[in-house]
Amino acid sequence: MAYKITEKRQLVPDVHLMNIQAPDVAAAANAGQFIILRIDEAGERIPLTIADYNADEGSVTIIFQEMGKTTKQLAKMSAGEDLLDFVGPLGKESEIEKLGTVVLVGGGVGIAPIYPQAKEYRAAGNKVISIIGARNKDMLILEDEMIAASDEVLVATDDGSKGHHGFVTDLVKQLLDGDEHIDRIVAIGPPIMMRAVAGVTASYDVETLVSLNPIMVDGTGMCGGCRVNVGGEVKFACVDGPEFNAKDVDFNLLMSRLSFYRKEEADAITKSQKGCGDDCKCQ
Ligand SMILES: Cc1cc2nc3c(=O)[nH]c(=O)nc-3n(C[C@H](O)[C@H](O)[C@H](O)COP(=O)(O)OP(=O)(O)OC[C@H]3O[C@@H](n4cnc5c(N)ncnc54)[C@H](O)[C@@H]3O)c2cc1C
Ligand code: FES
């Protein structure tokens, strides 16, 4: 079975949105879950978070950043073309319940996975304060959607071109030091950002969840590729997560495992730019 791309658009430089016709995935999807796709027979399997879904239309939205061979190949595809595999929903859904006030923190392309959470936390009766951040205003995605899905949205840019001049962590700290009682914080973005949020919230009594993005292969708990250390125990992010309590996560191990295949990833881009096959021995 092939999975048709029904919409494709660039949101900001190097970040794209795609709607995929995948009725079975759309019917079962929940916030916090992800899919694994493969473009064609020769393709690598890559995990992407479900950024939105519409069970009535049978469509699933993914938002991805061009990083290496597969995401760059995906970025060149257009509406009307097919993906070979689109497997999901995978991972545990976010445990969304009525808590009170929930702060959602999204950094860069990490704003995409917090968008469905904003909608679902609000639908469950929570006050949702979203903090979204990017390097600069031109790299900020889904601002209008986050405003529509949240009670309040705070923006941070590294260069100060929009909102707070600085990191999302500054805004998290300001909220924690303010008068509002916060019942839960969910932070999704680059591991370095999630580690920084965890560092800020560690000295406050507030539950903090992060969504981990280790290298994944099968997404079903069989290969061990996505193992992470949480609370001193080995967990497989694809089946035990991807959401975990931030205070228990070994971020240093996560970051060192993510850079494990850097040489192979650089070689794959070079070969794809030269038009060589994966088994080509040129450098
Ligand atoms: C549960 C989960 C959800 C994710 N959701 C999103 C999302 O919504 N949007 C988005 O832009 N990115 C997301 N990612 C990251 C995305 O999977 C990688 O950017 C992508 O696999 C890179 O592949 P590549 O061939 O383009 O780049 P490569 O050059 O192969 O790799 C670039 C970097 O991407 C990471 N990566 C590579 N292969 C994998 C893999 N099989 N699994 C996980 N990470 C990998 C590594 O950090 C690597 O250094 C998610 C990752 C996980 C685990
Ligand atoms: S991706 Fe293979 S065990 Fe999680």
Short mmCIF file of N, CA and C in Angstrom, two decimals, residues 191 194-195 198 208-213 228-233 235 242-255:
data_model
loop_
_atom_site.label_atom_id
_atom_site.label_comp_id
_atom_site.label_asym_id
_atom_site.label_seq_id
_atom_site.Cartn_x
_atom_site.Cartn_y
_atom_site.Cartn_z
N PRO A 191 17.58 18.18 22.25
CA PRO A 191 17.93 17.66 23.58
C PRO A 191 18.58 18.71 24.48
N MET A 194 15.80 20.69 25.99
CA MET A 194 15.03 19.93 27.00
C MET A 194 15.86 19.78 28.28
N ARG A 195 17.18 19.57 28.11
CA ARG A 195 18.04 19.46 29.29
C ARG A 195 18.05 20.78 30.06
N ALA A 198 14.81 21.15 31.93
CA ALA A 198 14.85 20.25 33.10
C ALA A 198 15.70 20.86 34.21
N THR A 208 7.68 17.86 35.19
CA THR A 208 8.19 18.30 33.89
C THR A 208 8.39 17.07 33.00
N LEU A 209 7.74 17.09 31.84
CA LEU A 209 7.85 15.97 30.90
C LEU A 209 8.61 16.42 29.66
N VAL A 210 9.41 15.51 29.10
CA VAL A 210 10.11 15.80 27.84
C VAL A 210 9.85 14.64 26.88
N SER A 211 9.94 14.92 25.58
CA SER A 211 9.73 13.87 24.59
C SER A 211 11.08 13.58 23.93
N LEU A 212 11.58 12.36 24.14
CA LEU A 212 12.96 12.05 23.71
C LEU A 212 13.00 11.59 22.25
N ASN A 213 14.10 11.93 21.58
CA ASN A 213 14.22 11.66 20.15
C ASN A 213 15.50 10.90 19.81
N VAL A 228 17.43 4.48 26.11
CA VAL A 228 17.78 5.68 26.87
C VAL A 228 17.84 5.26 28.34
N ASN A 229 18.45 6.10 29.15
CA ASN A 229 18.51 5.79 30.57
C ASN A 229 17.62 6.77 31.32
N VAL A 230 16.61 6.21 31.98
CA VAL A 230 15.65 7.05 32.71
C VAL A 230 15.54 6.52 34.13
N GLY A 231 15.92 7.36 35.08
CA GLY A 231 15.85 6.95 36.49
C GLY A 231 16.74 5.75 36.77
N GLY A 232 17.88 5.67 36.05
CA GLY A 232 18.82 4.57 36.28
C GLY A 232 18.42 3.26 35.60
N GLU A 233 17.33 3.29 34.86
CA GLU A 233 16.88 2.06 34.17
C GLU A 233 16.95 2.25 32.66
N LYS A 235 15.42 2.17 29.18
CA LYS A 235 14.07 2.22 28.59
C LYS A 235 14.22 2.32 27.08
N PRO A 242 7.56 8.14 23.75
CA PRO A 242 8.79 8.93 23.91
C PRO A 242 8.76 9.94 25.07
N GLU A 243 7.62 10.06 25.81
CA GLU A 243 7.58 11.06 26.88
C GLU A 243 8.07 10.46 28.19
N PHE A 244 8.94 11.19 28.87
CA PHE A 244 9.45 10.73 30.16
C PHE A 244 9.54 11.92 31.12
N ASN A 245 9.64 11.59 32.41
CA ASN A 245 9.82 12.62 33.41
C ASN A 245 11.24 13.19 33.29
N ALA A 246 11.33 14.51 33.06
CA ALA A 246 12.61 15.14 32.73
C ALA A 246 13.67 14.92 33.81
N LYS A 247 13.25 14.90 35.07
CA LYS A 247 14.24 14.84 36.15
C LYS A 247 14.99 13.50 36.16
N ASP A 248 14.41 12.49 35.51
CA ASP A 248 15.02 11.15 35.53
C ASP A 248 15.89 10.85 34.30
N VAL A 249 15.87 11.77 33.30
CA VAL A 249 16.51 11.44 32.01
C VAL A 249 18.01 11.73 32.04
N ASP A 250 18.80 10.78 31.51
CA ASP A 250 20.23 10.99 31.34
C ASP A 250 20.43 11.65 29.96
N PHE A 251 20.40 12.99 29.95
CA PHE A 251 20.49 13.73 28.68
C PHE A 251 21.87 13.59 28.04
N ASN A 252 22.92 13.46 28.87
CA ASN A 252 24.27 13.35 28.29
C ASN A 252 24.39 12.08 27.46
N LEU A 253 23.82 10.98 27.97
CA LEU A 253 23.86 9.72 27.21
C LEU A 253 23.05 9.86 25.92
N LEU A 254 21.87 10.49 26.02
CA LEU A 254 21.02 10.69 24.84
C LEU A 254 21.80 11.46 23.77
N MET A 255 22.46 12.53 24.19
CA MET A 255 23.16 13.37 23.21
C MET A 255 24.37 12.65 22.62
#
